[in-house]
mmCIF file of C-alpha atoms in Angstrom:
data_model
loop_
_atom_site.group_PDB
_atom_site.id
_atom_site.type_symbol
_atom_site.label_atom_id
_atom_site.label_comp_id
_atom_site.label_asym_id
_atom_site.label_seq_id
_atom_site.Cartn_x
_atom_site.Cartn_y
_atom_site.Cartn_z
ATOM 1 C CA MET A 1 38.851 20.087 1.988
ATOM 2 C CA THR A 2 38.556 18.625 5.430
ATOM 3 C CA VAL A 3 35.035 20.197 5.410
ATOM 4 C CA SER A 4 33.848 19.052 1.902
ATOM 5 C CA ARG A 5 34.665 15.652 3.197
ATOM 6 C CA VAL A 6 32.868 16.283 6.099
ATOM 7 C CA LEU A 7 29.524 18.093 4.184
ATOM 8 C CA ARG A 8 29.965 15.629 2.064
ATOM 9 C CA ASN A 9 30.206 11.874 3.881
ATOM 10 C CA ARG A 10 33.396 10.905 1.868
ATOM 11 C CA GLY A 11 36.998 10.967 2.583
ATOM 12 C CA ASP A 12 38.805 9.913 6.032
ATOM 13 C CA VAL A 13 37.983 12.212 9.000
ATOM 14 C CA SER A 14 38.150 11.473 11.968
ATOM 15 C CA GLN A 15 35.281 11.688 13.963
ATOM 16 C CA SER A 16 36.780 14.817 16.464
ATOM 17 C CA THR A 17 37.686 17.099 13.291
ATOM 18 C CA ARG A 18 33.040 15.820 11.619
ATOM 19 C CA GLU A 19 31.921 15.891 14.972
ATOM 20 C CA ARG A 20 32.965 19.783 14.661
ATOM 21 C CA VAL A 21 32.712 20.836 11.446
ATOM 22 C CA LEU A 22 28.697 19.897 11.835
ATOM 23 C CA GLU A 23 28.249 21.817 14.817
ATOM 24 C CA ALA A 24 29.836 24.853 12.529
ATOM 25 C CA ALA A 25 27.542 24.483 10.506
ATOM 26 C CA LYS A 26 24.839 23.316 12.328
ATOM 27 C CA SER A 27 25.606 26.777 14.669
ATOM 28 C CA LEU A 28 25.815 29.288 11.238
ATOM 29 C CA GLY A 29 22.615 27.824 9.949
ATOM 30 C CA TYR A 30 24.973 25.731 7.070
ATOM 31 C CA VAL A 31 22.720 24.114 4.121
ATOM 32 C CA PRO A 32 24.785 22.448 0.921
ATOM 33 C CA ASN A 33 24.243 23.172 -1.838
ATOM 34 C CA LYS A 34 22.672 19.699 -2.892
ATOM 35 C CA ILE A 35 21.909 21.618 -6.938
ATOM 36 C CA ALA A 36 25.287 21.795 -7.584
ATOM 37 C CA GLY A 37 26.844 18.764 -5.718
ATOM 38 C CA ALA A 38 23.900 17.076 -8.103
ATOM 39 C CA LEU A 39 25.729 19.169 -11.757
ATOM 40 C CA ALA A 40 28.402 16.873 -10.232
ATOM 41 C CA SER A 41 27.155 13.667 -9.469
ATOM 42 C CA GLN A 42 24.041 13.754 -11.724
ATOM 43 C CA ARG A 43 22.075 12.586 -8.761
ATOM 44 C CA VAL A 44 20.148 13.627 -5.096
ATOM 45 C CA ASN A 45 20.302 11.938 -2.581
ATOM 46 C CA LEU A 46 16.658 11.496 -3.081
ATOM 47 C CA VAL A 47 13.954 9.049 -2.705
ATOM 48 C CA ALA A 48 10.933 9.772 -5.714
ATOM 49 C CA VAL A 49 7.992 7.954 -3.188
ATOM 50 C CA ILE A 50 5.160 8.481 -5.003
ATOM 51 C CA ILE A 51 1.714 7.564 -3.306
ATOM 52 C CA PRO A 52 -1.770 7.316 -3.973
ATOM 53 C CA SER A 53 -3.289 8.623 -0.657
ATOM 54 C CA LEU A 54 -2.230 10.195 2.476
ATOM 55 C CA ARG A 55 -5.443 9.386 4.057
ATOM 56 C CA ASN A 56 -5.431 6.593 3.119
ATOM 57 C CA MET A 57 -4.278 4.607 6.925
ATOM 58 C CA VAL A 58 -2.485 1.522 3.811
ATOM 59 C CA PHE A 59 -0.195 4.131 3.090
ATOM 60 C CA PRO A 60 1.311 5.910 6.554
ATOM 61 C CA GLU A 61 2.847 2.043 7.158
ATOM 62 C CA VAL A 62 4.713 1.763 3.947
ATOM 63 C CA MET A 63 6.552 4.832 4.721
ATOM 64 C CA SER A 64 7.134 4.582 7.804
ATOM 65 C CA GLY A 65 9.027 1.233 6.647
ATOM 66 C CA ILE A 66 10.999 3.196 3.680
ATOM 67 C CA SER A 67 11.495 5.445 5.829
ATOM 68 C CA GLY A 68 13.387 3.107 9.438
ATOM 69 C CA VAL A 69 15.538 1.764 6.292
ATOM 70 C CA LEU A 70 16.533 4.454 4.890
ATOM 71 C CA GLU A 71 16.921 7.504 7.516
ATOM 72 C CA GLU A 72 20.112 4.583 9.044
ATOM 73 C CA THR A 73 21.465 6.151 4.721
ATOM 74 C CA VAL A 74 21.794 8.861 3.409
ATOM 75 C CA LEU A 75 18.846 9.177 1.170
ATOM 76 C CA GLN A 76 16.321 11.107 2.363
ATOM 77 C CA PRO A 77 12.128 10.130 1.229
ATOM 78 C CA VAL A 78 10.128 13.177 -0.629
ATOM 79 C CA VAL A 79 6.915 12.309 -1.229
ATOM 80 C CA GLY A 80 4.462 12.304 -4.752
ATOM 81 C CA VAL A 81 0.190 12.191 -4.263
ATOM 82 C CA THR A 82 -1.453 10.977 -7.018
ATOM 83 C CA ASP A 83 -4.912 10.364 -5.684
ATOM 84 C CA TYR A 84 -5.489 7.132 -7.206
ATOM 85 C CA LEU A 85 -5.764 9.698 -10.095
ATOM 86 C CA PRO A 86 -3.040 8.593 -13.755
ATOM 87 C CA GLU A 87 -2.217 11.679 -14.952
ATOM 88 C CA LYS A 88 -1.466 13.465 -11.545
ATOM 89 C CA GLU A 89 0.947 10.455 -11.348
ATOM 90 C CA GLU A 90 2.076 11.496 -13.898
ATOM 91 C CA ARG A 91 3.303 14.766 -13.320
ATOM 92 C CA ALA A 92 4.556 14.141 -10.277
ATOM 93 C CA LEU A 93 7.054 11.616 -11.219
ATOM 94 C CA TYR A 94 7.923 13.899 -14.292
ATOM 95 C CA GLU A 95 8.917 16.704 -11.846
ATOM 96 C CA MET A 96 9.998 14.466 -8.629
ATOM 97 C CA LEU A 97 12.440 12.425 -12.259
ATOM 98 C CA SER A 98 13.369 15.597 -13.147
ATOM 99 C CA TRP A 99 15.208 17.022 -9.981
ATOM 100 C CA ARG A 100 17.793 13.510 -10.543
ATOM 101 C CA PRO A 101 16.617 11.224 -7.724
ATOM 102 C CA SER A 102 19.036 8.681 -7.105
ATOM 103 C CA GLY A 103 15.750 6.469 -6.677
ATOM 104 C CA VAL A 104 11.831 5.922 -7.175
ATOM 105 C CA ILE A 105 9.000 4.045 -5.420
ATOM 106 C CA ILE A 106 5.697 3.275 -7.097
ATOM 107 C CA ALA A 107 2.478 1.960 -5.779
ATOM 108 C CA GLY A 108 1.004 -0.390 -8.523
ATOM 109 C CA LEU A 109 1.985 -1.990 -11.023
ATOM 110 C CA GLU A 110 -0.393 -0.176 -13.929
ATOM 111 C CA HIS A 111 0.497 3.564 -14.857
ATOM 112 C CA THR A 112 0.698 5.640 -18.043
ATOM 113 C CA GLU A 113 2.221 4.352 -20.808
ATOM 114 C CA ALA A 114 3.975 8.202 -20.491
ATOM 115 C CA SER A 115 4.916 7.154 -16.931
ATOM 116 C CA LYS A 116 6.512 4.419 -17.405
ATOM 117 C CA ALA A 117 8.316 5.272 -20.480
ATOM 118 C CA MET A 118 9.703 7.916 -16.935
ATOM 119 C CA LEU A 119 10.342 5.199 -14.917
ATOM 120 C CA ARG A 120 12.644 3.227 -18.318
ATOM 121 C CA ALA A 121 14.771 5.656 -19.444
ATOM 122 C CA SER A 122 14.915 7.300 -15.277
ATOM 123 C CA GLY A 123 17.969 5.025 -15.665
ATOM 124 C CA ILE A 124 17.767 4.376 -11.842
ATOM 125 C CA PRO A 125 16.732 2.174 -10.142
ATOM 126 C CA VAL A 126 12.469 1.998 -9.814
ATOM 127 C CA VAL A 127 10.628 -0.196 -7.660
ATOM 128 C CA GLU A 128 6.250 -0.839 -7.932
ATOM 129 C CA ILE A 129 4.697 -1.668 -4.596
ATOM 130 C CA MET A 130 2.027 -2.915 -2.943
ATOM 131 C CA ASP A 131 1.313 -5.803 -5.881
ATOM 132 C CA THR A 132 2.539 -8.755 -7.983
ATOM 133 C CA ASP A 133 -0.207 -8.689 -10.086
ATOM 134 C CA GLY A 134 1.410 -7.419 -13.347
ATOM 135 C CA LYS A 135 5.593 -7.963 -14.909
ATOM 136 C CA PRO A 136 7.453 -4.581 -13.382
ATOM 137 C CA ILE A 137 9.392 -2.844 -15.134
ATOM 138 C CA ASP A 138 12.103 -3.408 -12.679
ATOM 139 C CA CYS A 139 11.424 -4.468 -9.543
ATOM 140 C CA ALA A 140 8.154 -4.953 -7.099
ATOM 141 C CA VAL A 141 7.546 -5.964 -3.279
ATOM 142 C CA GLY A 142 3.739 -6.820 -2.618
ATOM 143 C CA ILE A 143 0.687 -9.344 -2.094
ATOM 144 C CA SER A 144 -0.287 -11.351 -5.025
ATOM 145 C CA HIS A 145 -3.971 -9.047 -4.381
ATOM 146 C CA ARG A 146 -6.190 -12.269 -6.621
ATOM 147 C CA ARG A 147 -4.432 -14.536 -3.943
ATOM 148 C CA ALA A 148 -5.979 -12.518 -0.821
ATOM 149 C CA GLY A 149 -9.344 -12.181 -3.089
ATOM 150 C CA ARG A 150 -9.005 -16.313 -3.682
ATOM 151 C CA GLU A 151 -8.566 -17.221 -0.277
ATOM 152 C CA MET A 152 -10.839 -15.591 2.004
ATOM 153 C CA ALA A 153 -13.305 -16.313 -0.502
ATOM 154 C CA ARG A 154 -12.485 -19.760 0.583
ATOM 155 C CA ALA A 155 -12.515 -18.901 3.949
ATOM 156 C CA ILE A 156 -15.896 -17.798 4.215
ATOM 157 C CA LEU A 157 -16.989 -20.725 2.319
ATOM 158 C CA LYS A 158 -15.523 -22.899 4.408
ATOM 159 C CA GLN A 159 -17.204 -22.243 7.117
ATOM 160 C CA GLY A 160 -20.702 -22.644 5.674
ATOM 161 C CA TYR A 161 -22.280 -18.911 3.939
ATOM 162 C CA GLU A 162 -23.294 -18.493 0.857
ATOM 163 C CA ARG A 163 -25.250 -15.813 0.515
ATOM 164 C CA ILE A 164 -22.724 -13.338 0.403
ATOM 165 C CA GLY A 165 -22.348 -8.924 -0.530
ATOM 166 C CA PHE A 166 -19.929 -7.047 -1.278
ATOM 167 C CA MET A 167 -18.605 -3.323 -1.475
ATOM 168 C CA GLY A 168 -15.401 -1.632 -1.806
ATOM 169 C CA THR A 169 -14.216 1.564 -3.587
ATOM 170 C CA LYS A 170 -15.064 1.885 -7.420
ATOM 171 C CA MET A 171 -12.579 -0.593 -9.674
ATOM 172 C CA PRO A 172 -11.878 1.490 -12.549
ATOM 173 C CA LEU A 173 -9.185 3.026 -10.573
ATOM 174 C CA ASP A 174 -8.089 0.914 -7.477
ATOM 175 C CA HIS A 175 -6.509 -1.833 -9.031
ATOM 176 C CA ARG A 176 -5.849 -3.513 -6.445
ATOM 177 C CA ALA A 177 -8.952 -3.477 -5.528
ATOM 178 C CA ARG A 178 -10.289 -4.256 -8.673
ATOM 179 C CA LYS A 179 -8.391 -7.433 -8.704
ATOM 180 C CA ARG A 180 -9.262 -8.871 -5.085
ATOM 181 C CA PHE A 181 -12.368 -9.011 -6.180
ATOM 182 C CA GLU A 182 -12.152 -10.948 -9.227
ATOM 183 C CA GLY A 183 -9.942 -13.041 -6.939
ATOM 184 C CA PHE A 184 -12.528 -13.179 -4.979
ATOM 185 C CA THR A 185 -15.131 -14.114 -7.374
ATOM 186 C CA GLN A 186 -13.891 -16.391 -9.489
ATOM 187 C CA ALA A 187 -12.887 -18.367 -6.539
ATOM 188 C CA LEU A 188 -16.379 -18.544 -4.871
ATOM 189 C CA ALA A 189 -17.851 -18.974 -8.693
ATOM 190 C CA LYS A 190 -15.315 -22.762 -8.630
ATOM 191 C CA GLU A 191 -17.562 -23.898 -6.604
ATOM 192 C CA GLY A 192 -21.240 -22.823 -7.321
ATOM 193 C CA VAL A 193 -21.110 -19.715 -5.606
ATOM 194 C CA GLU A 194 -21.772 -16.007 -7.109
ATOM 195 C CA VAL A 195 -21.976 -12.927 -5.170
ATOM 196 C CA VAL A 196 -25.603 -11.790 -4.969
ATOM 197 C CA ASP A 197 -25.554 -8.271 -4.080
ATOM 198 C CA GLN A 198 -22.258 -5.697 -4.576
ATOM 199 C CA GLU A 199 -22.138 -1.873 -4.029
ATOM 200 C CA PHE A 200 -19.463 0.188 -4.789
ATOM 201 C CA TYR A 201 -18.383 4.701 -3.521
ATOM 202 C CA SER A 202 -16.273 6.929 -4.208
ATOM 203 C CA GLY A 203 -15.252 9.939 -1.352
ATOM 204 C CA GLY A 204 -16.738 10.917 1.726
ATOM 205 C CA SER A 205 -16.523 9.058 5.259
ATOM 206 C CA ALA A 206 -15.801 5.243 4.748
ATOM 207 C CA LEU A 207 -17.002 4.604 7.666
ATOM 208 C CA ALA A 208 -20.355 6.256 7.107
ATOM 209 C CA LYS A 209 -19.785 4.980 4.361
ATOM 210 C CA GLY A 210 -19.732 1.653 4.904
ATOM 211 C CA ARG A 211 -23.163 2.088 8.113
ATOM 212 C CA GLU A 212 -24.753 3.306 4.643
ATOM 213 C CA MET A 213 -23.897 0.347 2.875
ATOM 214 C CA THR A 214 -24.729 -1.742 4.779
ATOM 215 C CA LYS A 215 -27.991 -0.958 5.454
ATOM 216 C CA ALA A 216 -29.262 -0.153 2.309
ATOM 217 C CA MET A 217 -27.607 -4.258 1.171
ATOM 218 C CA LEU A 218 -29.616 -6.095 4.040
ATOM 219 C CA ALA A 219 -32.067 -3.434 3.049
ATOM 220 C CA ARG A 220 -32.643 -5.588 -0.681
ATOM 221 C CA GLU A 221 -31.352 -8.710 0.442
ATOM 222 C CA PRO A 222 -31.602 -9.639 3.945
ATOM 223 C CA GLU A 223 -31.151 -12.930 3.717
ATOM 224 C CA LEU A 224 -28.316 -12.248 3.631
ATOM 225 C CA ASP A 225 -24.953 -14.380 5.544
ATOM 226 C CA PHE A 226 -21.619 -12.361 4.692
ATOM 227 C CA LEU A 227 -20.767 -9.138 3.564
ATOM 228 C CA TYR A 228 -17.818 -9.234 2.358
ATOM 229 C CA TYR A 229 -15.742 -5.800 2.236
ATOM 230 C CA SER A 230 -12.568 -3.895 0.495
ATOM 231 C CA ASN A 231 -11.149 -2.114 3.394
ATOM 232 C CA ASP A 232 -11.264 -2.130 7.141
ATOM 233 C CA MET A 233 -12.928 1.106 7.649
ATOM 234 C CA ILE A 234 -16.059 0.199 5.646
ATOM 235 C CA ALA A 235 -15.930 -3.014 7.380
ATOM 236 C CA ALA A 236 -15.491 -1.051 10.706
ATOM 237 C CA GLY A 237 -19.194 0.977 9.230
ATOM 238 C CA GLY A 238 -21.505 -2.402 9.030
ATOM 239 C CA LEU A 239 -20.265 -3.750 11.586
ATOM 240 C CA LEU A 240 -21.460 -0.473 13.683
ATOM 241 C CA HIS A 241 -24.761 -1.026 12.754
ATOM 242 C CA LEU A 242 -25.121 -4.176 12.454
ATOM 243 C CA LEU A 243 -24.290 -3.696 16.171
ATOM 244 C CA ASP A 244 -26.783 -1.410 16.470
ATOM 245 C CA GLU A 245 -29.819 -3.171 14.796
ATOM 246 C CA GLY A 246 -28.891 -6.222 17.490
ATOM 247 C CA ILE A 247 -27.557 -8.637 14.662
ATOM 248 C CA GLU A 248 -26.230 -12.037 15.716
ATOM 249 C CA ILE A 249 -22.098 -11.833 14.925
ATOM 250 C CA PRO A 250 -20.380 -13.881 12.904
ATOM 251 C CA GLY A 251 -23.847 -16.572 13.417
ATOM 252 C CA GLN A 252 -26.069 -14.143 11.735
ATOM 253 C CA ILE A 253 -24.612 -12.188 9.977
ATOM 254 C CA GLY A 254 -20.282 -12.989 9.161
ATOM 255 C CA LEU A 255 -17.821 -9.784 7.552
ATOM 256 C CA ALA A 256 -14.497 -9.392 6.461
ATOM 257 C CA GLY A 257 -12.633 -6.933 5.584
ATOM 258 C CA PHE A 258 -9.135 -6.205 4.103
ATOM 259 C CA ASN A 259 -5.616 -4.354 4.912
ATOM 260 C CA ASN A 260 -5.521 -5.406 9.380
ATOM 261 C CA VAL A 261 -5.759 -1.618 9.870
ATOM 262 C CA GLU A 262 -3.731 -1.330 13.911
ATOM 263 C CA LEU A 263 -6.394 2.037 13.913
ATOM 264 C CA LEU A 264 -9.403 -0.726 14.279
ATOM 265 C CA GLU A 265 -7.456 -2.574 17.006
ATOM 266 C CA GLY A 266 -10.630 -1.166 19.881
ATOM 267 C CA LEU A 267 -13.793 -1.602 18.120
ATOM 268 C CA PRO A 268 -16.235 -3.906 19.557
ATOM 269 C CA ARG A 269 -15.632 -6.846 18.368
ATOM 270 C CA ARG A 270 -12.225 -7.544 16.423
ATOM 271 C CA LEU A 271 -13.008 -7.803 12.532
ATOM 272 C CA ALA A 272 -12.326 -11.152 10.043
ATOM 273 C CA THR A 273 -9.072 -9.217 7.866
ATOM 274 C CA MET A 274 -6.100 -9.944 5.610
ATOM 275 C CA ASP A 275 -2.835 -8.460 6.740
ATOM 276 C CA ALA A 276 -1.904 -6.899 3.320
ATOM 277 C CA CYS A 277 2.593 -6.875 5.069
ATOM 278 C CA ARG A 278 2.139 -2.841 4.844
ATOM 279 C CA THR A 279 5.651 -2.269 6.590
ATOM 280 C CA GLU A 280 7.160 -5.425 5.516
ATOM 281 C CA ILE A 281 6.912 -3.391 1.842
ATOM 282 C CA GLY A 282 8.127 -0.406 2.420
ATOM 283 C CA VAL A 283 11.296 -2.044 4.696
ATOM 284 C CA LYS A 284 12.219 -4.634 1.611
ATOM 285 C CA ALA A 285 11.427 -1.222 -1.370
ATOM 286 C CA ALA A 286 13.917 1.047 0.598
ATOM 287 C CA GLN A 287 16.427 -1.416 0.539
ATOM 288 C CA ILE A 288 16.074 -2.690 -2.470
ATOM 289 C CA ILE A 289 16.244 0.824 -3.770
ATOM 290 C CA ALA A 290 19.265 1.607 -0.507
ATOM 291 C CA ALA A 291 21.788 -1.255 -1.792
ATOM 292 C CA ARG A 292 21.459 -0.514 -5.612
ATOM 293 C CA VAL A 293 22.403 2.784 -4.603
ATOM 294 C CA GLN A 294 25.974 2.303 -2.448
ATOM 295 C CA ASP A 295 25.887 -1.171 -6.070
ATOM 296 C CA PRO A 296 24.511 -0.773 -8.316
ATOM 297 C CA ASP A 297 25.925 -3.860 -10.233
ATOM 298 C CA ALA A 298 24.674 -5.323 -7.000
ATOM 299 C CA GLU A 299 22.323 -9.012 -7.725
ATOM 300 C CA HIS A 300 18.256 -8.363 -6.944
ATOM 301 C CA GLU A 301 15.155 -9.621 -6.565
ATOM 302 C CA LYS A 302 12.351 -8.645 -10.055
ATOM 303 C CA MET A 303 9.895 -9.500 -7.886
ATOM 304 C CA ILE A 304 9.435 -11.177 -4.213
ATOM 305 C CA GLU A 305 6.205 -11.325 -2.840
ATOM 306 C CA LEU A 306 4.659 -11.713 0.592
ATOM 307 C CA SER A 307 2.256 -13.578 1.682
ATOM 308 C CA PRO A 308 -0.966 -12.084 4.713
ATOM 309 C CA LYS A 309 -2.774 -14.420 6.961
ATOM 310 C CA VAL A 310 -6.705 -14.733 7.098
ATOM 311 C CA GLN A 311 -7.255 -12.889 10.675
ATOM 312 C CA PRO A 312 -10.923 -14.603 11.099
ATOM 313 C CA GLY A 313 -11.258 -12.644 15.015
ATOM 314 C CA ASP A 314 -14.386 -12.577 15.842
ATOM 315 C CA THR A 315 -16.289 -12.428 12.816
ATOM 316 C CA LEU A 316 -15.832 -14.737 10.826
ATOM 317 C CA ARG A 317 -16.911 -18.627 12.269
ATOM 318 C CA ARG A 318 -14.842 -20.481 13.266
ATOM 319 C CA ARG A 319 -16.101 -24.610 13.497
#
């Protein structure tokens, strides 16, 4: 019974006895049968984390925030990747929920009807992350991407830029990029400005695509004075092309991305961007899950909206 209490982290066992039991288990290579334990509790100490991509630099930072909180608990994150495909998200959710996790953290607010039904019927805490432009199934932690687009548009217009080009990922499946673009164009339109040219891509190296699209867009519209990119990686490719061409930044052309990716801090110029609060989103989502697993009746916020700020860097004129 003492060994059982230690391995289940239950009951009153002295620290010295606990250490002796754990050392013996370790030397024997013993791993508890969580499935057997789950038969009684109907839950395992896993948190399903479903994200669109591991190649995108955004999501490792979110995962870092989640892991940092959960490592202080008995909970462990288990990751599913969807590649932005709703049907793949549905399959991942089905498989992960079949293990009866203690909670779900899932990117975005847009899901198939089947995925929504599974989340509602799961009976466990669900936190949708990255986005607050919509109604969550249970809880949501993120930023308003429409607001982020509007704020970037206002910052660009404030510095006197008027002939603006936009480059980004194809948006039917990247809902957050779509919402930023909607907020961006709405704020421009309010001031009587329209996007002069736009181009979208899918797949391939973001840096290379940024170079290619920037070159092609400036060949079509050489009078552009600002380039707005849906993420920092393609913006970095655009910046490298402009520097190669000897174009003066930000006087002749300004440019901005989105996400504030730390990897790009070594560029010749600091990109204008917007911090999407990625690590903080992961931290707060995990805190909600951990608190509700500890006390299912604990009060919690349904919607936590964080506030990213425009960072002008060296590529957005300041006057």
